[in-house]
PDB file of C-alpha atoms in Angstrom:
ATOM      1  CA  MET A 108     -85.311  62.713-103.616  1.00 46.00           C
ATOM      2  CA  LEU A 109     -84.210  59.753-105.676  1.00 42.00           C
ATOM      3  CA  SER A 110     -80.690  60.117-104.323  1.00 47.00           C
ATOM      4  CA  LEU A 111     -81.945  60.125-100.720  1.00 42.00           C
ATOM      5  CA  ARG A 112     -84.052  57.021-101.320  1.00 47.00           C
ATOM      6  CA  ARG A 113     -81.057  55.198-102.735  1.00 45.00           C
ATOM      7  CA  ARG A 114     -78.928  56.094 -99.723  1.00 45.00           C
ATOM      8  CA  SER A 115     -81.660  54.908 -97.324  1.00 44.00           C
ATOM      9  CA  THR A 116     -82.053  51.690 -99.242  1.00 45.00           C
ATOM     10  CA  GLY A 117     -78.304  51.276 -99.347  1.00 48.00           C
ATOM     11  CA  GLY A 118     -78.022  51.924 -95.578  1.00 50.00           C
ATOM     12  CA  LEU A 119     -80.705  49.378 -94.859  1.00 48.00           C
ATOM     13  CA  SER A 120     -78.984  46.809 -97.058  1.00 54.00           C
ATOM     14  CA  VAL A 121     -75.698  47.263 -95.214  1.00 48.00           C
ATOM     15  CA  ALA A 122     -77.384  46.850 -91.810  1.00 50.00           C
ATOM     16  CA  THR A 123     -79.173  43.769 -92.964  1.00 51.00           C
ATOM     17  CA  ARG A 124     -75.977  42.309 -94.315  1.00 53.00           C
ATOM     18  CA  TYR A 125     -74.241  43.083 -91.012  1.00 51.00           C
ATOM     19  CA  THR A 126     -76.988  41.421 -89.010  1.00 52.00           C
ATOM     20  CA  ILE A 127     -76.915  38.314 -91.204  1.00 51.00           C
ATOM     21  CA  GLY A 128     -73.143  38.187 -91.053  1.00 54.00           C
ATOM     22  CA  SER A 129     -73.132  38.450 -87.263  1.00 56.00           C
ATOM     23  CA  GLY A 130     -75.719  35.698 -87.031  1.00 55.00           C
ATOM     24  CA  LEU A 131     -73.614  33.425 -89.205  1.00 51.00           C
ATOM     25  CA  VAL A 132     -70.530  34.046 -87.079  1.00 48.00           C
ATOM     26  CA  ILE A 133     -72.427  33.325 -83.857  1.00 54.00           C
ATOM     27  CA  SER A 134     -73.943  30.166 -85.367  1.00 56.00           C
ATOM     28  CA  ALA A 135     -70.508  28.992 -86.436  1.00 51.00           C
ATOM     29  CA  LEU A 136     -69.135  29.582 -82.938  1.00 47.00           C
ATOM     30  CA  VAL A 137     -72.024  27.666 -81.341  1.00 47.00           C
ATOM     31  CA  ALA A 138     -71.605  24.760 -83.779  1.00 50.00           C
ATOM     32  CA  THR A 139     -67.886  24.643 -83.046  1.00 47.00           C
ATOM     33  CA  LEU A 140     -68.528  24.623 -79.288  1.00 42.00           C
ATOM     34  CA  VAL A 141     -71.078  21.809 -79.610  1.00 42.00           C
ATOM     35  CA  ALA A 142     -68.695  19.814 -81.773  1.00 43.00           C
ATOM     36  CA  LEU A 143     -66.022  20.168 -79.108  1.00 41.00           C
ATOM     37  CA  LEU A 144     -68.246  19.350 -76.125  1.00 43.00           C
ATOM     38  CA  VAL A 145     -70.250  16.391 -77.485  1.00 40.00           C
ATOM     39  CA  PRO A 146     -67.265  14.073 -78.167  1.00 39.00           C
ATOM     40  CA  VAL A 147     -65.803  14.938 -74.756  1.00 35.00           C
ATOM     41  CA  SER A 148     -69.118  14.149 -73.082  1.00 37.00           C
ATOM     42  CA  ARG A 149     -69.478  10.851 -74.947  1.00 35.00           C
ATOM     43  CA  PHE A 150     -65.918   9.875 -74.153  1.00 31.00           C
ATOM     44  CA  GLY A 151     -66.559  10.589 -70.488  1.00 34.00           C
ATOM     45  CA  ASP A 152     -69.654   8.375 -70.546  1.00 37.00           C
ATOM     46  CA  ARG A 153     -67.697   5.525 -72.110  1.00 33.00           C
ATOM     47  CA  ALA A 154     -64.845   5.931 -69.670  1.00 33.00           C
ATOM     48  CA  ALA A 155     -67.227   5.830 -66.711  1.00 37.00           C
ATOM     49  CA  ALA A 156     -69.013   2.770 -68.066  1.00 38.00           C
ATOM     50  CA  ALA A 157     -65.856   0.859 -68.985  1.00 38.00           C
ATOM     51  CA  PRO A 158     -65.144  -0.608 -65.551  1.00 43.00           C
ATOM     52  CA  ALA A 159     -68.746  -1.796 -65.331  1.00 42.00           C
ATOM     53  CA  GLY A 160     -68.775  -4.203 -68.217  1.00 41.00           C
ATOM     54  CA  SER A 161     -66.323  -3.563 -71.030  1.00 42.00           C
ATOM     55  CA  ALA A 162     -63.241  -5.012 -69.360  1.00 59.00           C
ATOM     56  CA  ALA A 163     -62.179  -8.436 -70.567  1.00 71.00           C
ATOM     57  CA  LEU A 164     -63.308 -11.230 -68.273  1.00 76.00           C
ATOM     58  CA  PRO A 165     -61.151 -14.195 -67.242  1.00 74.00           C
ATOM     59  CA  ALA A 166     -61.432 -17.349 -69.313  1.00 73.00           C
ATOM     60  CA  GLY A 167     -64.346 -19.541 -68.317  1.00 76.00           C
ATOM     61  CA  VAL A 168     -66.389 -16.699 -66.823  1.00 86.00           C
ATOM     62  CA  GLU A 169     -69.840 -16.255 -68.333  1.00 86.00           C
ATOM     63  CA  ASP A 170     -70.712 -12.576 -68.761  1.00 87.00           C
ATOM     64  CA  ASP A 171     -74.358 -11.907 -67.896  1.00 89.00           C
ATOM     65  CA  GLY A 172     -74.115  -8.397 -69.330  1.00 91.00           C
ATOM     66  CA  GLY A 173     -74.839  -6.705 -66.016  1.00 91.00           C
ATOM     67  CA  GLY A 174     -71.441  -5.072 -65.556  1.00 94.00           C
ATOM     68  CA  THR A 175     -70.387  -4.065 -62.056  1.00 96.00           C
ATOM     69  CA  MET A 176     -73.263  -3.215 -59.735  1.00 96.00           C
ATOM     70  CA  SER A 177     -73.287  -1.269 -56.498  1.00 97.00           C
ATOM     71  CA  THR A 178     -74.592  -3.152 -53.460  1.00 97.00           C
ATOM     72  CA  ALA A 179     -74.656  -2.589 -49.714  1.00 97.00           C
ATOM     73  CA  TYR A 180     -71.827  -5.128 -49.454  1.00 97.00           C
ATOM     74  CA  GLY A 181     -69.544  -3.568 -52.054  1.00 97.00           C
ATOM     75  CA  PRO A 182     -69.257  -3.678 -55.856  1.00 98.00           C
ATOM     76  CA  LEU A 183     -70.622  -6.839 -57.457  1.00 98.00           C
ATOM     77  CA  SER A 184     -68.844  -7.744 -60.680  1.00 96.00           C
ATOM     78  CA  ALA A 185     -69.717 -10.195 -63.439  1.00 96.00           C
ATOM     79  CA  VAL A 186     -66.977 -12.483 -62.088  1.00 95.00           C
ATOM     80  CA  ASP A 187     -68.601 -12.381 -58.638  1.00 97.00           C
ATOM     81  CA  ARG A 188     -72.024 -13.301 -59.997  1.00 97.00           C
ATOM     82  CA  ASP A 189     -70.584 -16.079 -62.155  1.00 96.00           C
ATOM     83  CA  PHE A 190     -68.848 -17.501 -59.084  1.00 96.00           C
ATOM     84  CA  VAL A 191     -72.045 -17.425 -56.987  1.00 97.00           C
ATOM     85  CA  ARG A 192     -73.932 -19.276 -59.711  1.00 97.00           C
ATOM     86  CA  LYS A 193     -71.175 -21.880 -60.037  1.00 95.00           C
ATOM     87  CA  VAL A 194     -71.266 -22.570 -56.312  1.00 96.00           C
ATOM     88  CA  ARG A 195     -74.988 -23.205 -56.654  1.00 97.00           C
ATOM     89  CA  LEU A 196     -74.451 -25.428 -59.711  1.00 96.00           C
ATOM     90  CA  ALA A 197     -71.836 -27.477 -57.882  1.00 96.00           C
ATOM     91  CA  GLY A 198     -74.320 -28.329 -55.156  1.00 96.00           C
ATOM     92  CA  LEU A 199     -77.033 -29.254 -57.645  1.00 97.00           C
ATOM     93  CA  TRP A 200     -75.067 -32.254 -58.889  1.00 97.00           C
ATOM     94  CA  GLU A 201     -72.629 -33.008 -56.071  1.00 97.00           C
ATOM     95  CA  LEU A 202     -75.381 -33.326 -53.455  1.00 97.00           C
ATOM     96  CA  PRO A 203     -77.192 -36.137 -55.330  1.00 97.00           C
ATOM     97  CA  ALA A 204     -73.831 -37.699 -56.220  1.00 98.00           C
ATOM     98  CA  GLY A 205     -72.895 -37.733 -52.526  1.00 98.00           C
ATOM     99  CA  ARG A 206     -76.221 -39.299 -51.514  1.00 98.00           C
ATOM    100  CA  GLN A 207     -75.772 -41.942 -54.173  1.00 97.00           C
ATOM    101  CA  ALA A 208     -72.256 -42.754 -52.958  1.00 98.00           C
ATOM    102  CA  GLN A 209     -73.564 -43.189 -49.410  1.00 97.00           C
ATOM    103  CA  GLN A 210     -76.061 -45.766 -50.668  1.00 96.00           C
ATOM    104  CA  ARG A 211     -74.062 -47.562 -53.341  1.00 96.00           C
ATOM    105  CA  GLY A 212     -70.485 -47.358 -52.125  1.00 96.00           C
ATOM    106  CA  THR A 213     -69.025 -50.640 -50.911  1.00 95.00           C
ATOM    107  CA  ARG A 214     -65.828 -49.134 -49.530  1.00 96.00           C
ATOM    108  CA  PRO A 215     -66.129 -47.229 -46.252  1.00 97.00           C
ATOM    109  CA  SER A 216     -63.903 -44.499 -47.708  1.00 97.00           C
ATOM    110  CA  VAL A 217     -66.309 -43.941 -50.626  1.00 97.00           C
ATOM    111  CA  ARG A 218     -69.306 -43.770 -48.311  1.00 97.00           C
ATOM    112  CA  THR A 219     -67.390 -41.324 -46.109  1.00 97.00           C
ATOM    113  CA  ALA A 220     -66.601 -39.147 -49.139  1.00 98.00           C
ATOM    114  CA  GLY A 221     -70.288 -39.200 -50.043  1.00 98.00           C
ATOM    115  CA  GLN A 222     -71.205 -38.113 -46.528  1.00 98.00           C
ATOM    116  CA  HIS A 223     -68.773 -35.193 -46.670  1.00 98.00           C
ATOM    117  CA  LEU A 224     -70.222 -34.114 -50.011  1.00 98.00           C
ATOM    118  CA  VAL A 225     -73.755 -34.147 -48.641  1.00 98.00           C
ATOM    119  CA  GLU A 226     -72.896 -32.292 -45.454  1.00 97.00           C
ATOM    120  CA  GLY A 227     -70.609 -29.762 -47.130  1.00 97.00           C
ATOM    121  CA  HIS A 228     -72.903 -28.862 -50.007  1.00 96.00           C
ATOM    122  CA  THR A 229     -76.021 -28.775 -47.852  1.00 97.00           C
ATOM    123  CA  GLU A 230     -74.457 -26.002 -45.797  1.00 97.00           C
ATOM    124  CA  LEU A 231     -72.844 -24.315 -48.807  1.00 97.00           C
ATOM    125  CA  ASP A 232     -76.130 -24.368 -50.694  1.00 97.00           C
ATOM    126  CA  ARG A 233     -77.860 -22.699 -47.742  1.00 97.00           C
ATOM    127  CA  GLN A 234     -75.250 -19.953 -47.795  1.00 98.00           C
ATOM    128  CA  VAL A 235     -75.323 -19.404 -51.543  1.00 98.00           C
ATOM    129  CA  VAL A 236     -79.109 -19.053 -51.554  1.00 97.00           C
ATOM    130  CA  GLN A 237     -78.815 -16.348 -48.892  1.00 97.00           C
ATOM    131  CA  VAL A 238     -76.092 -14.583 -50.878  1.00 98.00           C
ATOM    132  CA  GLY A 239     -78.141 -14.760 -54.065  1.00 98.00           C
ATOM    133  CA  GLN A 240     -81.164 -13.236 -52.365  1.00 97.00           C
ATOM    134  CA  ALA A 241     -79.151 -10.485 -50.659  1.00 97.00           C
ATOM    135  CA  LEU A 242     -77.281  -9.499 -53.822  1.00 97.00           C
ATOM    136  CA  GLY A 243     -80.096 -10.024 -56.312  1.00 96.00           C
ATOM    137  CA  VAL A 244     -78.288 -12.799 -58.212  1.00 97.00           C
ATOM    138  CA  ASP A 245     -80.584 -15.210 -60.030  1.00 96.00           C
ATOM    139  CA  LEU A 246     -79.519 -18.784 -59.289  1.00 97.00           C
ATOM    140  CA  PRO A 247     -79.937 -21.948 -61.368  1.00 97.00           C
ATOM    141  CA  ASP A 248     -82.360 -24.573 -60.119  1.00 96.00           C
ATOM    142  CA  ARG A 249     -81.028 -27.591 -61.998  1.00 97.00           C
ATOM    143  CA  PRO A 250     -77.613 -28.985 -62.981  1.00 96.00           C
ATOM    144  CA  SER A 251     -76.047 -28.046 -66.293  1.00 96.00           C
ATOM    145  CA  ALA A 252     -76.299 -30.506 -69.177  1.00 97.00           C
ATOM    146  CA  GLN A 253     -72.716 -31.634 -68.547  1.00 95.00           C
ATOM    147  CA  GLN A 254     -73.324 -32.132 -64.826  1.00 96.00           C
ATOM    148  CA  GLN A 255     -76.473 -34.121 -65.538  1.00 97.00           C
ATOM    149  CA  ALA A 256     -74.452 -36.278 -67.919  1.00 97.00           C
ATOM    150  CA  TRP A 257     -71.988 -37.034 -65.096  1.00 96.00           C
ATOM    151  CA  LEU A 258     -74.879 -38.028 -62.829  1.00 97.00           C
ATOM    152  CA  ASP A 259     -76.236 -40.273 -65.576  1.00 97.00           C
ATOM    153  CA  GLN A 260     -72.821 -41.944 -65.922  1.00 97.00           C
ATOM    154  CA  LEU A 261     -72.705 -42.594 -62.192  1.00 97.00           C
ATOM    155  CA  THR A 262     -76.213 -44.060 -62.234  1.00 96.00           C
ATOM    156  CA  ALA A 263     -75.297 -46.414 -65.084  1.00 97.00           C
ATOM    157  CA  ALA A 264     -71.988 -47.597 -63.530  1.00 97.00           C
ATOM    158  CA  GLN A 265     -71.830 -50.659 -61.304  1.00 95.00           C
ATOM    159  CA  GLY A 266     -69.603 -52.052 -58.555  1.00 94.00           C
ATOM    160  CA  ALA A 267     -65.950 -51.107 -58.495  1.00 95.00           C
ATOM    161  CA  GLU A 268     -66.307 -49.164 -61.735  1.00 96.00           C
ATOM    162  CA  TYR A 269     -68.920 -46.962 -60.067  1.00 97.00           C
ATOM    163  CA  GLU A 270     -66.609 -46.175 -57.144  1.00 97.00           C
ATOM    164  CA  ARG A 271     -63.676 -45.319 -59.391  1.00 97.00           C
ATOM    165  CA  LEU A 272     -65.888 -43.136 -61.585  1.00 97.00           C
ATOM    166  CA  PHE A 273     -67.395 -41.374 -58.592  1.00 97.00           C
ATOM    167  CA  VAL A 274     -64.030 -40.548 -57.051  1.00 97.00           C
ATOM    168  CA  GLN A 275     -62.421 -39.448 -60.316  1.00 96.00           C
ATOM    169  CA  LEU A 276     -65.284 -37.255 -61.489  1.00 96.00           C
ATOM    170  CA  LEU A 277     -65.670 -35.524 -58.152  1.00 97.00           C
ATOM    171  CA  ARG A 278     -61.939 -35.130 -57.548  1.00 96.00           C
ATOM    172  CA  ARG A 279     -61.368 -33.482 -60.912  1.00 94.00           C
ATOM    173  CA  ALA A 280     -64.396 -31.206 -60.526  1.00 93.00           C
ATOM    174  CA  HIS A 281     -63.169 -30.011 -57.128  1.00 94.00           C
ATOM    175  CA  GLY A 282     -59.663 -29.485 -58.455  1.00 91.00           C
ATOM    176  CA  LYS A 283     -60.972 -27.247 -61.225  1.00 88.00           C
ATOM    177  CA  VAL A 284     -62.996 -25.053 -58.880  1.00 88.00           C
ATOM    178  CA  PHE A 285     -60.192 -24.790 -56.322  1.00 86.00           C
ATOM    179  CA  ALA A 286     -58.196 -22.413 -58.538  1.00 83.00           C
ATOM    180  CA  LEU A 287     -61.286 -20.281 -59.200  1.00 86.00           C
ATOM    181  CA  LEU A 288     -61.947 -19.970 -55.470  1.00 91.00           C
ATOM    182  CA  ALA A 289     -58.491 -18.574 -54.809  1.00 89.00           C
ATOM    183  CA  GLN A 290     -58.851 -15.989 -57.579  1.00 90.00           C
ATOM    184  CA  VAL A 291     -62.291 -14.796 -56.457  1.00 94.00           C
ATOM    185  CA  ARG A 292     -61.289 -14.731 -52.793  1.00 94.00           C
ATOM    186  CA  ALA A 293     -58.260 -12.561 -53.595  1.00 94.00           C
ATOM    187  CA  GLN A 294     -59.885 -10.123 -56.027  1.00 94.00           C
ATOM    188  CA  THR A 295     -63.532  -9.603 -55.083  1.00 97.00           C
ATOM    189  CA  ARG A 296     -64.503  -6.306 -53.463  1.00 97.00           C
ATOM    190  CA  ASN A 297     -67.845  -7.632 -52.242  1.00 98.00           C
ATOM    191  CA  SER A 298     -67.845  -8.765 -48.616  1.00 98.00           C
ATOM    192  CA  MET A 299     -70.616 -11.359 -49.067  1.00 97.00           C
ATOM    193  CA  VAL A 300     -68.907 -12.941 -52.064  1.00 98.00           C
ATOM    194  CA  ARG A 301     -65.627 -12.969 -50.130  1.00 98.00           C
ATOM    195  CA  ALA A 302     -67.258 -14.764 -47.194  1.00 97.00           C
ATOM    196  CA  LEU A 303     -68.844 -17.306 -49.551  1.00 97.00           C
ATOM    197  CA  ALA A 304     -65.504 -17.930 -51.254  1.00 97.00           C
ATOM    198  CA  THR A 305     -63.836 -18.467 -47.876  1.00 96.00           C
ATOM    199  CA  SER A 306     -66.485 -20.989 -46.848  1.00 96.00           C
ATOM    200  CA  ALA A 307     -66.412 -22.728 -50.226  1.00 96.00           C
ATOM    201  CA  ASN A 308     -62.619 -22.949 -50.091  1.00 95.00           C
ATOM    202  CA  THR A 309     -62.788 -24.838 -46.780  1.00 96.00           C
ATOM    203  CA  THR A 310     -65.500 -27.162 -48.102  1.00 97.00           C
ATOM    204  CA  VAL A 311     -63.741 -27.930 -51.382  1.00 96.00           C
ATOM    205  CA  LEU A 312     -60.439 -28.655 -49.644  1.00 95.00           C
ATOM    206  CA  ASP A 313     -62.217 -31.060 -47.282  1.00 97.00           C
ATOM    207  CA  HIS A 314     -63.838 -32.857 -50.213  1.00 97.00           C
ATOM    208  CA  ILE A 315     -60.573 -33.123 -52.114  1.00 97.00           C
ATOM    209  CA  THR A 316     -58.945 -34.639 -49.030  1.00 97.00           C
ATOM    210  CA  VAL A 317     -61.586 -37.320 -48.394  1.00 97.00           C
ATOM    211  CA  LEU A 318     -61.746 -38.243 -52.080  1.00 97.00           C
ATOM    212  CA  GLU A 319     -57.980 -38.725 -52.179  1.00 96.00           C
ATOM    213  CA  GLU A 320     -58.102 -40.795 -48.995  1.00 97.00           C
ATOM    214  CA  SER A 321     -60.172 -43.367 -50.876  1.00 96.00           C
ATOM    215  CA  GLY A 322     -57.007 -44.403 -52.725  1.00 96.00           C
ATOM    216  CA  LEU A 323     -58.923 -44.421 -56.032  1.00 96.00           C
ATOM    217  CA  VAL A 324     -57.719 -41.124 -57.523  1.00 96.00           C
ATOM    218  CA  ASP A 325     -55.774 -41.531 -60.752  1.00 95.00           C
ATOM    219  CA  PHE A 326     -53.546 -38.451 -60.586  1.00 92.00           C
ATOM    220  CA  ASP A 327     -52.100 -39.047 -64.054  1.00 91.00           C
ATOM    221  CA  SER A 328     -55.590 -38.816 -65.490  1.00 87.00           C
ATOM    222  CA  LEU A 329     -56.230 -35.618 -63.548  1.00 84.00           C
ATOM    223  CA  SER A 330     -53.337 -33.850 -65.232  1.00 63.00           C
ATOM    224  CA  ASP A 331     -53.885 -35.377 -68.674  1.00 43.00           C
ATOM    225  CA  PRO A 332     -57.569 -36.093 -69.199  1.00 39.00           C
ATOM    226  CA  THR A 333     -57.609 -36.100 -73.016  1.00 36.00           C
ATOM    227  CA  PRO A 334     -56.261 -39.471 -74.333  1.00 32.00           C
ATOM    228  CA  ALA A 335     -58.916 -41.519 -76.121  1.00 34.00           C
ATOM    229  CA  PRO A 336     -59.473 -45.179 -75.096  1.00 36.00           C
ATOM    230  CA  SER A 337     -58.269 -46.403 -78.499  1.00 33.00           C
ATOM    231  CA  SER A 338     -54.942 -44.547 -78.318  1.00 35.00           C
ATOM    232  CA  PRO A 339     -51.938 -46.907 -78.166  1.00 36.00           C
ATOM    233  CA  VAL A 340     -50.118 -46.897 -74.848  1.00 35.00           C
ATOM    234  CA  PRO A 341     -46.332 -47.379 -74.752  1.00 36.00           C
ATOM    235  CA  GLY A 342     -45.449 -50.890 -73.598  1.00 38.00           C
ATOM    236  CA  ARG A 343     -48.930 -52.298 -74.254  1.00 37.00           C
ATOM    237  CA  SER A 344     -50.009 -54.252 -77.310  1.00 39.00           C
ATOM    238  CA  PRO A 345     -52.728 -52.643 -79.467  1.00 38.00           C
ATOM    239  CA  GLY A 346     -55.255 -55.300 -78.511  1.00 38.00           C
ATOM    240  CA  ALA A 347     -54.756 -54.998 -74.750  1.00 38.00           C
ATOM    241  CA  PRO A 348     -57.630 -53.380 -72.784  1.00 38.00           C
ATOM    242  CA  THR A 349     -57.224 -49.766 -71.733  1.00 35.00           C
ATOM    243  CA  PRO A 350     -57.351 -49.146 -67.982  1.00 38.00           C
ATOM    244  CA  PRO A 351     -60.659 -47.463 -66.971  1.00 38.00           C
ATOM    245  CA  MET A 352     -59.025 -44.364 -65.529  1.00 35.00           C
ATOM    246  CA  SER A 353     -57.651 -43.251 -68.911  1.00 35.00           C
ATOM    247  CA  ASP A 354     -61.140 -43.205 -70.413  1.00 41.00           C
ATOM    248  CA  ARG A 355     -62.410 -39.825 -71.651  1.00 38.00           C
ATOM    249  CA  ARG A 356     -65.553 -40.300 -69.595  1.00 39.00           C
ATOM    250  CA  TYR A 357     -63.618 -39.013 -66.614  1.00 39.00           C
ATOM    251  CA  GLU A 358     -62.874 -35.686 -68.231  1.00 41.00           C
ATOM    252  CA  VAL A 359     -64.220 -32.693 -66.314  1.00 41.00           C
ATOM    253  CA  LYS A 360     -64.133 -29.276 -67.945  1.00 39.00           C
TER     254      LYS A 360
END
């Protein structure tokens, strides 16, 4: 009787150990499978999200953190949205600058340049507002601090100095944006942004042309805007006045 009880107990112990052992093996297999699948899944999520926002943006582009969005007009990237906002910003200071030049310019060529600025940015601003609404891009409603500073400089300037400052500031600003326009026009996959870039390209080229026709553009200052007014100039005595167009006030970044 005792012997039989021991065998039964022993048989039960073996079965229990077998069941526990099988459970441990199955648990180990499940854990291994999870460990293999989770990293793959996470990697796939990162790979899918990478084109949306993790790619490095060109210099000067402000990343709003929205990545690339799907729209009815094609993908809308951070570069696209930054461009749309910059078109809006350009109009917010160049429109009042153009109106001011129409009123204060003494040269017909300066007043003509002001007229082109007003007409061009009035139409461009109408387009960019439509694009912003269609694509869901929030647009600025006032100039940047730097743009407001340029407007303040123009307001404070008088006579011939005002005309030279107006032409130089606006010519350099348009030159800077011209390169951006070409890049956006060539690379964007959004049809509305492409159409805006095409229109802006025509407008900016027109403005560059009329500003240059004033005869007041200092091209040396355009290519080298950094020398300070107190810097010695070869061939000029230290006490001689520095020509206005080499002043840092004309620098546009």
